Coordinates of C-alpha atoms and ligand atoms in Angstrom, one line a residue:
M1 CA 107.1 -25.9 37.2
A2 CA 105.6 -26.2 40.7
A3 CA 103.7 -23.2 42.0
P4 CA 105.3 -21.5 45.0
V5 CA 104.2 -22.9 48.4
V6 CA 101.9 -20.5 50.2
E7 CA 102.4 -21.2 53.9
T8 CA 99.2 -21.2 56.0
E9 CA 98.5 -18.1 58.0
T10 CA 99.8 -17.9 61.6
V11 CA 97.9 -18.6 64.7
R12 CA 97.5 -14.9 65.8
G13 CA 93.9 -13.7 65.7
E14 CA 92.5 -16.9 64.3
P15 CA 88.9 -18.0 65.1
A16 CA 88.7 -21.0 67.4
I17 CA 88.5 -23.5 64.5
A18 CA 88.9 -22.3 61.0
T19 CA 90.5 -23.8 58.0
A20 CA 93.6 -21.8 57.1
Q21 CA 92.4 -21.2 53.5
P22 CA 89.3 -22.1 51.6
P23 CA 89.4 -25.5 49.9
Q24 CA 90.8 -25.7 46.4
Q25 CA 90.0 -28.0 43.5
L26 CA 92.2 -31.2 43.6
R27 CA 93.1 -32.5 40.2
V28 CA 94.7 -35.8 39.7
E29 CA 95.9 -36.2 36.1
G30 CA 97.4 -39.4 34.5
L31 CA 98.9 -40.5 37.8
T32 CA 101.1 -43.6 37.6
V33 CA 103.1 -45.1 40.5
R34 CA 105.4 -48.0 40.0
F35 CA 107.4 -49.8 42.7
G36 CA 110.0 -51.8 40.8
G37 CA 108.0 -54.1 38.6
I38 CA 104.7 -53.4 40.4
T39 CA 102.3 -50.8 38.9
A40 CA 100.3 -49.7 41.9
L41 CA 98.5 -46.9 40.0
S42 CA 98.1 -46.6 36.2
E43 CA 97.1 -43.3 34.5
V44 CA 94.5 -42.4 37.2
S45 CA 92.7 -39.1 36.7
F46 CA 89.9 -37.5 38.8
T47 CA 88.9 -34.2 40.3
V48 CA 87.7 -33.4 43.8
E49 CA 85.6 -30.2 43.9
P50 CA 86.2 -27.8 46.8
G51 CA 84.1 -28.6 49.9
T52 CA 83.0 -32.1 48.8
V53 CA 83.4 -35.6 50.2
H54 CA 85.0 -37.8 47.6
A55 CA 85.5 -41.5 48.2
L56 CA 88.2 -43.8 46.7
I57 CA 87.0 -47.4 46.8
G58 CA 88.2 -50.7 45.3
P59 CA 89.2 -54.2 46.4
N60 CA 92.4 -55.0 48.3
G61 CA 95.5 -54.0 46.5
A62 CA 93.6 -51.6 44.1
G63 CA 96.0 -48.7 44.8
K64 CA 93.9 -46.6 47.2
S65 CA 96.6 -46.2 49.9
T66 CA 99.2 -45.5 47.3
L67 CA 97.0 -42.7 46.0
V68 CA 96.6 -41.2 49.5
N69 CA 100.3 -41.5 50.0
V70 CA 100.9 -39.5 46.8
L71 CA 98.3 -36.9 47.8
G72 CA 100.0 -36.5 51.2
G73 CA 103.5 -36.2 49.7
A74 CA 104.8 -39.5 51.2
Y75 CA 105.1 -41.2 47.8
R76 CA 106.4 -39.7 44.5
A77 CA 104.5 -40.1 41.3
T78 CA 106.3 -42.0 38.5
E79 CA 104.2 -40.1 35.9
G80 CA 101.4 -37.6 36.0
S81 CA 100.5 -34.8 38.3
V82 CA 98.4 -33.7 41.2
H83 CA 97.4 -30.1 41.5
Y84 CA 95.8 -28.6 44.6
G85 CA 94.6 -25.2 43.3
D86 CA 97.6 -23.8 41.5
A87 CA 100.2 -25.9 43.4
E88 CA 101.6 -29.1 42.0
L89 CA 101.7 -31.5 44.9
T90 CA 103.7 -34.3 43.4
A91 CA 106.8 -32.0 43.4
L92 CA 106.6 -31.3 47.1
R93 CA 107.8 -33.0 50.3
S94 CA 105.1 -34.0 52.8
D95 CA 105.8 -31.0 55.1
K96 CA 105.3 -28.6 52.1
V97 CA 102.1 -30.4 51.2
A98 CA 100.9 -29.9 54.8
G99 CA 101.8 -26.2 54.5
L100 CA 99.3 -26.0 51.6
G101 CA 96.5 -27.1 53.9
V102 CA 96.5 -30.9 53.3
A103 CA 96.3 -33.2 56.3
R104 CA 95.8 -36.9 56.6
T105 CA 95.0 -39.8 59.0
F106 CA 96.6 -43.2 58.8
Q107 CA 95.1 -46.7 58.3
N108 CA 96.8 -47.9 61.4
I109 CA 96.3 -45.3 64.2
S110 CA 99.7 -43.7 65.0
L111 CA 99.1 -41.8 68.3
A112 CA 101.4 -41.4 71.4
L113 CA 99.6 -43.8 73.6
E114 CA 101.0 -42.6 77.0
D115 CA 100.2 -38.9 76.3
T116 CA 96.9 -37.3 76.8
V117 CA 94.3 -36.6 74.1
E118 CA 95.2 -32.9 74.3
D119 CA 98.9 -33.5 73.9
N120 CA 98.2 -35.7 70.8
L121 CA 96.0 -33.0 69.3
L122 CA 98.6 -30.4 70.0
V123 CA 101.1 -32.4 67.8
G124 CA 98.8 -31.4 64.9
R125 CA 99.5 -27.7 65.8
H126 CA 103.3 -28.0 65.7
R127 CA 103.7 -26.6 62.2
L128 CA 101.8 -23.5 63.2
M129 CA 103.7 -22.9 66.5
H130 CA 106.2 -20.0 66.6
R131 CA 107.6 -20.8 70.0
G132 CA 106.8 -24.4 70.9
L133 CA 105.3 -25.4 74.2
L134 CA 107.9 -24.4 77.0
P135 CA 107.8 -25.4 80.7
G136 CA 105.9 -22.8 82.8
A137 CA 108.9 -20.9 84.2
L138 CA 110.4 -20.3 80.8
K139 CA 107.3 -18.8 79.3
L140 CA 107.1 -15.1 78.2
P141 CA 103.7 -13.5 78.0
G142 CA 103.6 -13.9 74.2
A143 CA 104.4 -17.6 74.5
R144 CA 101.7 -18.0 77.1
R145 CA 99.2 -16.3 74.8
E146 CA 100.2 -18.4 71.9
E147 CA 100.0 -21.6 73.9
R148 CA 96.5 -20.6 75.1
A149 CA 95.4 -20.0 71.5
H150 CA 96.7 -23.5 70.5
R151 CA 94.9 -25.1 73.5
E152 CA 91.7 -23.3 72.6
T153 CA 91.9 -24.5 69.0
V154 CA 92.4 -28.1 70.0
A155 CA 89.6 -27.9 72.6
G156 CA 87.3 -26.6 69.9
I157 CA 88.2 -29.5 67.6
A158 CA 87.7 -32.0 70.5
E159 CA 84.3 -30.5 71.1
L160 CA 83.4 -30.9 67.4
L161 CA 84.5 -34.6 67.5
G162 CA 82.7 -35.4 70.8
I163 CA 85.9 -36.0 72.7
A164 CA 86.2 -32.8 74.8
H165 CA 85.6 -34.7 78.0
L166 CA 88.6 -36.9 77.2
L167 CA 91.2 -34.1 76.7
R168 CA 93.1 -34.9 79.9
T169 CA 92.9 -38.7 79.4
P170 CA 95.8 -40.8 78.3
V171 CA 95.2 -42.3 74.9
H172 CA 96.0 -45.8 75.9
T173 CA 92.9 -45.9 78.1
L174 CA 90.5 -45.0 75.3
A175 CA 88.2 -47.2 73.3
Y176 CA 89.1 -47.9 69.7
G177 CA 86.5 -45.6 68.3
D178 CA 87.7 -42.7 70.4
R179 CA 91.3 -43.3 69.3
K180 CA 90.1 -43.0 65.7
R181 CA 88.5 -39.6 66.6
V182 CA 91.8 -38.4 68.3
E183 CA 93.6 -39.4 65.1
M184 CA 91.2 -37.3 63.0
G185 CA 91.4 -34.5 65.6
R186 CA 95.2 -34.4 65.2
A187 CA 94.9 -34.0 61.5
L188 CA 92.2 -31.3 61.9
A189 CA 94.3 -29.4 64.4
A190 CA 96.6 -28.4 61.5
R191 CA 93.5 -26.6 60.1
P192 CA 93.6 -28.3 56.8
S193 CA 91.4 -27.3 53.8
L194 CA 91.8 -30.9 52.4
L195 CA 91.5 -33.8 54.8
L196 CA 92.6 -37.3 53.6
L197 CA 91.0 -40.0 55.7
D198 CA 92.5 -43.5 55.2
E199 CA 89.9 -46.1 56.5
P200 CA 88.4 -44.0 59.3
V201 CA 85.9 -46.7 60.3
A202 CA 88.1 -49.9 59.8
G203 CA 87.4 -52.2 62.8
M204 CA 84.4 -50.3 64.0
T205 CA 80.9 -51.8 64.7
H206 CA 78.0 -50.7 62.5
G207 CA 76.8 -48.3 65.2
E208 CA 80.3 -46.8 65.7
S209 CA 80.7 -46.2 62.0
Q210 CA 77.3 -44.5 61.7
D211 CA 78.4 -42.2 64.6
M212 CA 81.6 -41.5 62.7
A213 CA 79.7 -40.7 59.5
D214 CA 77.6 -38.1 61.5
T215 CA 80.8 -36.7 62.9
I216 CA 82.5 -36.4 59.4
R217 CA 79.3 -34.7 58.0
Q218 CA 79.5 -32.2 60.9
V219 CA 83.2 -31.6 60.4
R220 CA 82.7 -30.9 56.7
R221 CA 79.7 -28.6 57.5
D222 CA 81.4 -26.7 60.3
L223 CA 84.9 -26.4 58.8
G224 CA 83.9 -26.2 55.2
L225 CA 86.8 -28.4 54.0
S226 CA 87.1 -31.0 51.3
I227 CA 87.5 -34.7 52.3
V228 CA 89.0 -37.6 50.4
L229 CA 88.0 -40.8 51.9
V230 CA 89.4 -44.3 51.5
E231 CA 87.1 -46.9 53.1
H232 CA 86.0 -50.5 52.6
D233 CA 82.7 -50.1 54.5
M234 CA 80.3 -49.6 51.6
P235 CA 77.2 -48.4 53.5
F236 CA 79.4 -45.8 55.2
V237 CA 80.9 -44.6 51.9
M238 CA 77.6 -44.5 50.1
G239 CA 75.9 -42.6 52.8
L240 CA 78.7 -40.0 53.0
A241 CA 80.3 -39.3 49.7
E242 CA 79.0 -37.1 46.9
Q243 CA 81.4 -38.5 44.3
V244 CA 83.1 -41.9 44.2
T245 CA 86.2 -43.0 42.2
V246 CA 86.6 -46.8 41.9
L247 CA 90.0 -48.4 41.4
D248 CA 90.8 -51.9 40.6
F249 CA 94.4 -53.2 40.0
G250 CA 95.6 -49.6 39.9
K251 CA 93.2 -48.4 37.2
K252 CA 90.2 -46.2 37.5
I253 CA 87.2 -48.4 36.5
A254 CA 84.3 -46.1 37.4
E255 CA 83.4 -42.8 38.9
G256 CA 80.2 -41.0 39.7
T257 CA 77.6 -40.6 42.4
P258 CA 77.2 -43.4 44.9
A259 CA 74.0 -44.5 43.1
Q260 CA 75.8 -44.5 39.7
V261 CA 78.8 -46.6 40.8
Q262 CA 76.7 -49.0 42.8
R263 CA 75.0 -50.2 39.6
D264 CA 78.1 -50.0 37.4
P265 CA 78.7 -53.5 36.0
E266 CA 82.5 -53.0 36.1
V267 CA 82.3 -52.2 39.8
L268 CA 80.1 -55.2 40.5
R269 CA 82.5 -57.4 38.6
A270 CA 85.5 -56.0 40.6
Y271 CA 83.9 -56.6 43.9
L272 CA 81.7 -59.7 43.3
G273 CA 83.2 -61.5 40.4
A274 CA 81.9 -61.8 36.8
S275 CA 79.0 -64.1 37.4
A276 CA 77.5 -62.0 40.2
A277 CA 77.8 -58.9 38.0
G278 CA 75.9 -60.8 35.3
D279 CA 73.2 -61.8 37.8
A280 CA 72.9 -58.3 39.1
A281 CA 72.7 -56.8 35.6
A282 CA 70.0 -59.3 34.6
Ligands
ATP301 N1 105.8 -49.3 49.2 C1 105.5 -50.2 48.4 N2 106.4 -51.0 47.8 C2 106.1 -52.0 46.9 N3 104.8 -52.2 46.6 C3 103.8 -51.5 47.1 C4 104.1 -50.5 48.1 N4 102.9 -49.9 48.4 C5 102.0 -50.5 47.8 N5 102.5 -51.5 47.0 C6 101.8 -52.4 46.1 O1 100.9 -51.6 45.3 C7 99.7 -52.2 45.1 C8 98.5 -51.3 45.6 O2 98.6 -51.3 47.0 P1 97.8 -50.3 48.0 O3 98.2 -50.6 49.4 O4 97.9 -48.9 47.4 O5 96.3 -50.9 47.7 P2 95.0 -50.6 48.6 O6 93.9 -50.4 47.6 O7 95.2 -49.5 49.5 O8 94.8 -52.0 49.3 P3 94.1 -52.3 50.8 O9 92.6 -52.0 50.6 O10 94.4 -53.7 51.0 O11 94.7 -51.4 51.8 C9 99.7 -53.6 45.8 O12 100.1 -54.5 44.8 C10 100.8 -53.3 46.8 O13 101.5 -54.6 47.1

């Protein structure tokens, strides 16, 4: 039976940016997801230790996004389970998963382009708002205090991500790399203890992706959360992740430290083809 959902604490008295609860161990056990005749994931198991960066890699169609969608509550498991601490995630809707402290970003940025960076970040606070953001004349003192606290929290997150100077700027005027930061900021605004990042540096130049790696390191250090990262950019993944799980055709083919998976023959075969794997092993 699923463990009861523990809602994250309220906004009152919170520090500027703090995770709602300490990160928990994430345990994926025997996870299978089928879409009709397609098996997107087949008996995948791995564990993400609290406070670590764990990468999911694999060629196109390997099942990485499907896995993130299950972790975030968007897709149901056909078989198997996912536990975050004591809670069984696969039994929960995405809003309940968010209530446990799990937040995600999307492969394709999904921001409100006409709105400011601040307004987009505040969307991430909605679940924690008691009163919503009302027009000035309708605000009681308690509502004003709450709104100020939410704005301070998102300002702190913007500072951490290096986009504080853009808070009043409409998103449609931003460079791609900054939009990616806003997307991450919106997820962080919910004060998650587990952050799921789906291709955070897709489409970025090498320099931009290095900057993003520094930002993610700082986010992890300052907020003390766990990060599950899906990304195709290998130098980025290998420089950032402590553990790597490798998928191919929906199956786990390897796991270990970046150094271990980089020389794993199965991984080389999946990425480069059998002959290249043979050459590399020789
Ligand atoms: N909603 C869906 N309905 C049907 N098939 C799906 C669905 N989502 C994913 N699939 C299929 O599941 C398999 C795994 O896809 P998935 O997107 O998870 O792979 P991926 O590793 O994230 O790939 P990429 O790196 O290209 O994003 C693919 O065969 C895909 O076509």
